[in-house]
Amino acid sequence: MADDPKTLVSTEWLAAHLGDPDLRVLDGSWYMPDSGRDARAEYEAGHIPGARYFDIDEISDQRSSLPHMAPPPEKFISRMRALGVGDGHQVVVYDGMGIFSAARVWWLFKLMGKTDVAVLDGGLPKWKAENHPLEDMPPVVRDRHITVQRQSHLVRDVAQVAAASKLKDWQILDARAAARFRGEVPEPRPGLRAGHIPGSMNLPFMELLNADGTMKDLPALQAAFEGAGIDLARPVITTCGSGVTAAVLSLALERLGHNRHALYDGSWSEWGMYPDLAVEKG
């Protein structure tokens, strides 16, 4: 894999740069509510040296009834300053699954206009498997100024997605498992209908990953998108259950040099809730 500090870096790259003064490592672990895992407790028990915990649920727009919607810029600024993350830093985000929620944090930084941010390929499982160091000490944090400029073209709301579903000017790609996409199993969040956005296509995010949790190489990524029916010459809206794994699709598109993609932040947590929005099954 070619390391790219704007998308994806290897554990070897991170190990070599861990002492860099302008490197900031974030633990962006987040788990489904029914997983039985506690991301913050796992972080406190052991994390990559110097890593700070990025709480996806807390660093969000808590005025919304939807889970972990993108925070307003001023909240993002205050939370990043508290973590000692600011202008001039190279950020690397990892999670406890391999590549799962770290991509959501990567996308949030992109949304705020910060581009020097990468996901750790293979995440904490690969780091541990290679016997790289861990620590349980809280990092020493120094406040750092951060400027943000929200990139509105990277996010879509329900009205924009409904228009895309009707007009078909943007392709809609769903990262959920195939059985959820087809509406064959109930949604993990109560009260949501089963199925998918009319006209959307399905590429379960796991199909972009190797068995060890690393992202597939570029030819395999391209084949996966094309196999799902995506025309890589046209723009794509990514979606999923609650806007987390959709970012894995967005990260893979960015790896392929496809930069006309946007993420539906409300995702199925929003679409599946409203009875006046059409749902397809099968």
Short mmCIF file of C-alpha atoms in Angstrom, two decimals:
data_model
loop_
_atom_site.label_atom_id
_atom_site.label_comp_id
_atom_site.label_asym_id
_atom_site.label_seq_id
_atom_site.Cartn_x
_atom_site.Cartn_y
_atom_site.Cartn_z
CA MET A 1 0.00 0.00 0.00
CA ALA A 2 1.21 3.49 -0.83
CA ASP A 3 1.04 5.63 2.29
CA ASP A 4 -0.98 8.81 1.80
CA PRO A 5 -1.16 11.19 4.78
CA LYS A 6 -4.43 12.57 3.36
CA THR A 7 -6.26 9.22 3.26
CA LEU A 8 -4.58 6.09 4.61
CA VAL A 9 -1.25 5.27 6.28
CA SER A 10 0.24 1.94 7.30
CA THR A 11 1.20 0.83 10.79
CA GLU A 12 4.84 0.95 9.58
CA TRP A 13 4.39 4.62 8.62
CA LEU A 14 2.85 5.47 11.98
CA ALA A 15 5.55 3.63 13.94
CA ALA A 16 8.21 5.58 12.03
CA HIS A 17 6.51 8.95 12.63
CA LEU A 18 5.19 8.45 16.18
CA GLY A 19 7.75 10.85 17.64
CA ASP A 20 7.09 13.65 15.14
CA PRO A 21 6.24 16.85 17.06
CA ASP A 22 3.39 17.77 14.70
CA LEU A 23 1.75 14.34 14.61
CA ARG A 24 -1.52 13.89 16.49
CA VAL A 25 -3.02 10.41 16.89
CA LEU A 26 -6.73 10.03 17.64
CA ASP A 27 -8.58 6.95 18.84
CA GLY A 28 -11.88 7.26 16.99
CA SER A 29 -13.33 3.94 18.14
CA TRP A 30 -17.10 3.66 18.22
CA TYR A 31 -19.24 0.54 18.37
CA MET A 32 -22.83 -0.33 17.62
CA PRO A 33 -24.97 0.02 20.77
CA ASP A 34 -25.59 -3.76 20.85
CA SER A 35 -21.89 -4.69 20.51
CA GLY A 36 -21.21 -4.91 24.23
CA ARG A 37 -17.99 -2.90 23.80
CA ASP A 38 -17.09 0.34 25.59
CA ALA A 39 -14.83 2.42 23.36
CA ARG A 40 -13.68 4.87 26.03
CA ALA A 41 -12.91 2.12 28.55
CA GLU A 42 -10.89 0.26 25.92
CA TYR A 43 -9.00 3.47 25.13
CA GLU A 44 -8.19 4.04 28.80
CA ALA A 45 -6.99 0.43 29.18
CA GLY A 46 -4.52 0.76 26.30
CA HIS A 47 -3.97 3.04 23.32
CA ILE A 48 -1.30 4.00 20.82
CA PRO A 49 1.22 6.23 22.64
CA GLY A 50 0.10 9.85 22.69
CA ALA A 51 -3.35 9.09 21.27
CA ARG A 52 -6.32 11.19 22.37
CA TYR A 53 -9.87 9.82 22.45
CA PHE A 54 -12.27 11.29 19.88
CA ASP A 55 -15.82 10.71 21.15
CA ILE A 56 -18.01 10.45 18.03
CA ASP A 57 -21.24 10.62 20.04
CA GLU A 58 -20.18 13.66 22.09
CA ILE A 59 -18.39 15.62 19.32
CA SER A 60 -21.66 15.89 17.43
CA ASP A 61 -24.71 18.09 16.98
CA GLN A 62 -26.58 17.18 20.12
CA ARG A 63 -29.45 19.48 19.20
CA SER A 64 -30.42 16.77 16.71
CA SER A 65 -32.48 13.72 17.69
CA LEU A 66 -30.42 11.69 15.20
CA PRO A 67 -27.28 9.87 16.37
CA HIS A 68 -23.87 11.60 16.10
CA MET A 69 -24.73 14.14 13.40
CA ALA A 70 -21.82 16.38 12.33
CA PRO A 71 -21.15 19.06 14.97
CA PRO A 72 -21.36 22.77 14.25
CA PRO A 73 -17.90 24.20 13.43
CA GLU A 74 -17.61 26.08 16.74
CA LYS A 75 -18.12 22.87 18.73
CA PHE A 76 -15.58 21.02 16.58
CA ILE A 77 -13.09 23.86 17.20
CA SER A 78 -13.56 23.80 20.98
CA ARG A 79 -13.25 20.00 21.19
CA MET A 80 -10.14 19.87 18.99
CA ARG A 81 -8.46 22.63 21.02
CA ALA A 82 -9.22 20.63 24.17
CA LEU A 83 -7.54 17.63 22.53
CA GLY A 84 -4.54 19.73 21.50
CA VAL A 85 -5.25 19.26 17.79
CA GLY A 86 -4.80 22.29 15.58
CA ASP A 87 -3.41 23.95 12.49
CA GLY A 88 -0.23 22.43 11.11
CA HIS A 89 -0.84 19.01 12.62
CA GLN A 90 -0.82 15.75 10.71
CA VAL A 91 -3.67 13.71 12.19
CA VAL A 92 -3.88 9.91 12.12
CA VAL A 93 -7.12 8.27 13.28
CA TYR A 94 -7.52 4.63 14.24
CA ASP A 95 -10.24 2.43 15.73
CA GLY A 96 -10.54 -0.87 17.52
CA MET A 97 -12.14 -2.73 14.60
CA GLY A 98 -9.56 -2.13 11.84
CA ILE A 99 -11.28 0.33 9.54
CA PHE A 100 -14.74 1.19 10.84
CA SER A 101 -15.45 4.39 12.77
CA ALA A 102 -12.03 5.97 12.12
CA ALA A 103 -13.23 6.79 8.60
CA ARG A 104 -16.10 8.81 10.10
CA VAL A 105 -13.58 10.94 12.04
CA TRP A 106 -11.50 11.35 8.86
CA TRP A 107 -14.63 12.57 7.05
CA LEU A 108 -15.48 15.01 9.85
CA PHE A 109 -12.04 16.59 9.55
CA LYS A 110 -12.52 16.85 5.78
CA LEU A 111 -15.95 18.43 6.34
CA MET A 112 -14.25 21.05 8.52
CA GLY A 113 -11.71 21.82 5.79
CA LYS A 114 -8.80 19.91 7.36
CA THR A 115 -7.03 17.70 4.81
CA ASP A 116 -3.88 16.51 6.62
CA VAL A 117 -5.68 13.57 8.16
CA ALA A 118 -5.38 9.85 7.49
CA VAL A 119 -6.90 6.61 8.74
CA LEU A 120 -4.55 3.97 10.16
CA ASP A 121 -4.81 0.99 7.82
CA GLY A 122 -5.80 -2.07 9.85
CA GLY A 123 -6.28 0.06 12.95
CA LEU A 124 -5.53 -1.03 16.50
CA PRO A 125 -5.86 -4.79 15.77
CA LYS A 126 -2.99 -4.65 13.24
CA TRP A 127 -0.93 -2.37 15.50
CA LYS A 128 -1.31 -4.87 18.36
CA ALA A 129 -0.67 -7.90 16.13
CA GLU A 130 2.68 -6.39 15.14
CA ASN A 131 3.61 -5.80 18.80
CA HIS A 132 3.85 -2.04 18.50
CA PRO A 133 3.72 -0.19 21.83
CA LEU A 134 0.59 0.72 23.79
CA GLU A 135 0.19 2.91 26.86
CA ASP A 136 -2.55 3.57 29.39
CA MET A 137 -1.35 7.05 30.38
CA PRO A 138 -3.44 10.09 29.42
CA PRO A 139 -1.52 12.24 26.93
CA VAL A 140 -0.08 15.63 27.83
CA VAL A 141 -2.27 18.07 25.89
CA ARG A 142 -1.37 21.62 24.93
CA ASP A 143 -4.02 23.89 23.47
CA ARG A 144 -3.45 24.60 19.77
CA HIS A 145 -5.24 27.14 17.59
CA ILE A 146 -7.38 25.57 14.87
CA THR A 147 -9.18 27.22 11.98
CA VAL A 148 -11.99 25.45 10.15
CA GLN A 149 -13.95 26.12 6.99
CA ARG A 150 -16.97 23.88 6.57
CA GLN A 151 -17.05 22.15 3.20
CA SER A 152 -20.80 21.94 2.60
CA HIS A 153 -20.37 20.02 -0.66
CA LEU A 154 -19.21 16.96 1.34
CA VAL A 155 -22.52 16.44 3.17
CA ARG A 156 -26.13 15.87 2.10
CA ASP A 157 -29.41 16.25 3.99
CA VAL A 158 -32.63 14.32 3.55
CA ALA A 159 -34.14 16.75 1.01
CA GLN A 160 -31.02 16.61 -1.17
CA VAL A 161 -30.95 12.82 -1.02
CA ALA A 162 -34.67 12.61 -1.88
CA ALA A 163 -33.98 14.83 -4.90
CA ALA A 164 -31.06 12.64 -5.97
CA SER A 165 -33.22 9.53 -5.59
CA LYS A 166 -35.79 11.07 -7.94
CA LEU A 167 -33.54 12.86 -10.43
CA LYS A 168 -30.74 10.24 -10.47
CA ASP A 169 -28.13 12.98 -10.99
CA TRP A 170 -26.13 11.52 -8.10
CA GLN A 171 -25.68 7.81 -7.48
CA ILE A 172 -26.63 6.69 -3.95
CA LEU A 173 -24.51 3.93 -2.44
CA ASP A 174 -25.41 2.16 0.82
CA ALA A 175 -22.69 0.62 3.02
CA ARG A 176 -25.00 -1.60 5.12
CA ALA A 177 -24.95 -5.38 4.98
CA ALA A 178 -26.90 -6.83 2.05
CA ALA A 179 -29.68 -8.35 4.20
CA ARG A 180 -30.37 -4.95 5.80
CA PHE A 181 -30.26 -3.22 2.43
CA ARG A 182 -32.79 -5.68 0.99
CA GLY A 183 -35.03 -5.31 4.05
CA GLU A 184 -34.78 -8.99 4.97
CA VAL A 185 -33.79 -8.38 8.60
CA PRO A 186 -35.01 -5.82 11.13
CA GLU A 187 -32.95 -2.70 11.68
CA PRO A 188 -30.80 -2.66 14.84
CA ARG A 189 -32.29 0.70 15.84
CA PRO A 190 -35.90 0.37 17.04
CA GLY A 191 -38.68 2.10 15.11
CA LEU A 192 -36.98 2.12 11.70
CA ARG A 193 -38.52 0.55 8.63
CA ALA A 194 -36.52 -2.07 6.74
CA GLY A 195 -35.26 -1.56 3.20
CA HIS A 196 -33.34 1.10 1.30
CA ILE A 197 -33.58 4.47 -0.45
CA PRO A 198 -35.28 4.03 -3.85
CA GLY A 199 -32.73 3.73 -6.65
CA SER A 200 -29.78 3.27 -4.30
CA MET A 201 -27.14 0.59 -4.76
CA ASN A 202 -25.43 -1.57 -2.16
CA LEU A 203 -21.75 -2.05 -1.38
CA PRO A 204 -21.31 -3.44 2.17
CA PHE A 205 -18.27 -1.66 3.58
CA MET A 206 -16.66 -4.98 4.60
CA GLU A 207 -16.26 -5.80 0.90
CA LEU A 208 -13.66 -3.01 0.68
CA LEU A 209 -11.49 -4.61 3.37
CA ASN A 210 -9.07 -7.51 3.48
CA ALA A 211 -9.34 -10.28 6.07
CA ASP A 212 -6.85 -8.45 8.33
CA GLY A 213 -8.97 -5.28 8.40
CA THR A 214 -6.79 -3.32 5.97
CA MET A 215 -8.26 -1.63 2.90
CA LYS A 216 -8.01 -3.46 -0.41
CA ASP A 217 -5.64 -2.21 -3.09
CA LEU A 218 -6.81 0.26 -5.72
CA PRO A 219 -7.66 -2.26 -8.50
CA ALA A 220 -9.75 -4.30 -6.03
CA LEU A 221 -11.51 -1.15 -4.76
CA GLN A 222 -12.34 -0.11 -8.30
CA ALA A 223 -13.69 -3.59 -9.06
CA ALA A 224 -15.85 -3.51 -5.91
CA PHE A 225 -17.47 -0.18 -6.82
CA GLU A 226 -18.03 -1.19 -10.43
CA GLY A 227 -19.39 -4.56 -9.28
CA ALA A 228 -21.96 -2.69 -7.18
CA GLY A 229 -23.11 -0.81 -10.29
CA ILE A 230 -21.31 2.48 -9.60
CA ASP A 231 -20.05 4.58 -12.51
CA LEU A 232 -16.86 6.10 -11.09
CA ALA A 233 -17.07 8.95 -13.60
CA ARG A 234 -20.24 10.21 -11.89
CA PRO A 235 -20.84 11.67 -8.40
CA VAL A 236 -21.78 9.47 -5.45
CA ILE A 237 -23.72 10.00 -2.20
CA THR A 238 -22.66 7.50 0.47
CA THR A 239 -25.11 6.31 3.12
CA CYS A 240 -25.42 3.60 5.78
CA GLY A 241 -27.20 3.11 9.12
CA SER A 242 -26.13 6.28 10.92
CA GLY A 243 -23.39 7.91 8.85
CA VAL A 244 -20.41 5.93 10.20
CA THR A 245 -19.61 3.17 7.70
CA ALA A 246 -20.73 5.38 4.80
CA ALA A 247 -17.44 7.16 5.47
CA VAL A 248 -15.54 3.95 4.68
CA LEU A 249 -17.04 4.16 1.17
CA SER A 250 -16.09 7.85 1.03
CA LEU A 251 -12.52 7.04 2.09
CA ALA A 252 -12.23 4.35 -0.58
CA LEU A 253 -13.58 6.73 -3.24
CA GLU A 254 -11.00 9.32 -2.16
CA ARG A 255 -8.27 6.66 -2.42
CA LEU A 256 -9.36 6.10 -6.03
CA GLY A 257 -9.05 9.81 -6.80
CA HIS A 258 -12.84 10.19 -7.00
CA ASN A 259 -13.55 13.51 -5.27
CA ARG A 260 -17.19 14.10 -6.20
CA HIS A 261 -18.67 12.31 -3.23
CA ALA A 262 -20.86 13.47 -0.34
CA LEU A 263 -22.11 11.66 2.75
CA TYR A 264 -25.77 11.51 3.80
CA ASP A 265 -25.32 12.38 7.46
CA GLY A 266 -28.76 11.27 8.66
CA SER A 267 -28.52 8.01 6.68
CA TRP A 268 -31.04 5.24 7.42
CA SER A 269 -31.58 6.49 11.00
CA GLU A 270 -33.36 9.43 9.36
CA TRP A 271 -34.76 7.99 6.11
CA GLY A 272 -36.13 4.85 7.78
CA MET A 273 -37.95 6.92 10.39
CA TYR A 274 -40.19 9.02 8.12
CA PRO A 275 -43.28 7.19 6.78
CA ASP A 276 -43.70 9.72 3.95
CA LEU A 277 -40.33 8.75 2.39
CA ALA A 278 -40.51 5.84 -0.01
CA VAL A 279 -38.67 2.63 0.81
CA GLU A 280 -37.60 -0.15 -1.56
CA LYS A 281 -36.96 -3.76 -0.64
CA GLY A 282 -35.26 -6.63 -2.38
#
